[in-house]
Amino acid sequence: MSDVQIPNLTPAIALNGTEQIEAVQAGSSVRVTTQQIANLALGSEFGAHGAFHNTLTQTSVGANQINRVAYNTTTLSDGVSVASGSQIAVINSGIYNFEFSAQIEKTSGGSDNVDVWLQINGANVSDTNTRIALTGGNAKQVAAWNFLIQLTAGQYVELCWSSPSTAVQLHAEGPQVTPTRPGIPSIIASLFMVKPL
């Protein structure tokens, strides 16, 4: 193959990772693939993730008190894990997406509010609170949204909730029949890295 200047080469189409490029390693020419270069650019920690839920109903510790959402089941985990029941911790620094879905229930009549917000390492995260109103006995609503947050290695995130009424809880049910369908966890949450730092 004759030498051709780079500007005169045919442009590459979408790369698939198998393309080979010459590089110099420890003073010697070696070949590397575009996939190896991509892995180096992303870092080995890219893709850290965890998915967790709780199969039990979670009751309030008291009126106007902070309740920390707890998890009793890990569905997936790589670089993200649950500590002390409620702390979703990371081993790598990065930008993370935290998503959750909570089944909130009021077990008494009347109307009550419940606030749901985020903490990192036990400190409230500014402007993350949302208030939900529940009216009537056995009234249920789903709180479900996501936060894009920056975490450093070793930090943890917690989802918190509070209500002036102890009749508010995070409701769970086992699998149902007619038709057969899955159970309802009190909380479903995931945390996954979208960019390493």
Tab-separated table of N, CA and C in Angstrom, residues 13-22 31-39:
chain	number	residue	atom	x	y	z
A	13	ILE	N	-16.524	5.848	7.926
A	13	ILE	CA	-17.946	5.862	8.269
A	13	ILE	C	-18.061	5.482	9.743
A	14	ALA	N	-19.225	5.174	10.226
A	14	ALA	CA	-19.409	4.860	11.644
A	14	ALA	C	-18.427	3.776	12.097
A	15	LEU	N	-17.718	4.040	13.189
A	15	LEU	CA	-16.748	3.085	13.718
A	15	LEU	C	-17.466	2.001	14.516
A	16	ASN	N	-16.924	0.771	14.473
A	16	ASN	CA	-17.534	-0.325	15.231
A	16	ASN	C	-16.624	-0.875	16.324
A	17	GLY	N	-15.441	-0.273	16.482
A	17	GLY	CA	-14.536	-0.691	17.547
A	17	GLY	C	-13.454	-1.654	17.119
A	18	THR	N	-13.568	-2.238	15.906
A	18	THR	CA	-12.564	-3.206	15.462
A	18	THR	C	-11.462	-2.564	14.626
A	19	GLU	N	-11.620	-1.300	14.258
A	19	GLU	CA	-10.612	-0.625	13.447
A	19	GLU	C	-9.290	-0.553	14.209
A	20	GLN	N	-8.176	-0.679	13.497
A	20	GLN	CA	-6.863	-0.691	14.133
A	20	GLN	C	-6.095	0.581	13.793
A	21	ILE	N	-5.369	1.079	14.799
A	21	ILE	CA	-4.589	2.297	14.665
A	21	ILE	C	-3.214	2.034	15.251
A	22	GLU	N	-2.197	2.628	14.664
A	22	GLU	CA	-0.844	2.479	15.197
A	22	GLU	C	-0.648	3.441	16.365
A	31	ARG	N	-0.329	-1.950	17.742
A	31	ARG	CA	-1.634	-1.641	17.171
A	31	ARG	C	-2.677	-1.657	18.279
A	32	VAL	N	-3.616	-0.735	18.209
A	32	VAL	CA	-4.727	-0.671	19.151
A	32	VAL	C	-6.016	-0.574	18.355
A	33	THR	N	-7.116	-0.949	18.980
A	33	THR	CA	-8.407	-0.828	18.313
A	33	THR	C	-9.100	0.453	18.775
A	34	THR	N	-10.039	0.901	17.975
A	34	THR	CA	-10.799	2.089	18.370
A	34	THR	C	-11.606	1.808	19.641
A	35	GLN	N	-11.982	0.544	19.888
A	35	GLN	CA	-12.694	0.201	21.117
A	35	GLN	C	-11.794	0.385	22.334
A	36	GLN	N	-10.514	0.023	22.214
A	36	GLN	CA	-9.585	0.224	23.323
A	36	GLN	C	-9.434	1.711	23.639
A	37	ILE	N	-9.397	2.539	22.611
A	37	ILE	CA	-9.286	3.981	22.815
A	37	ILE	C	-10.559	4.519	23.479
A	38	ALA	N	-11.720	4.029	23.035
A	38	ALA	CA	-12.984	4.463	23.634
A	38	ALA	C	-13.050	4.082	25.114
A	39	ASN	N	-12.608	2.863	25.446
A	39	ASN	CA	-12.616	2.423	26.838
A	39	ASN	C	-11.712	3.302	27.696
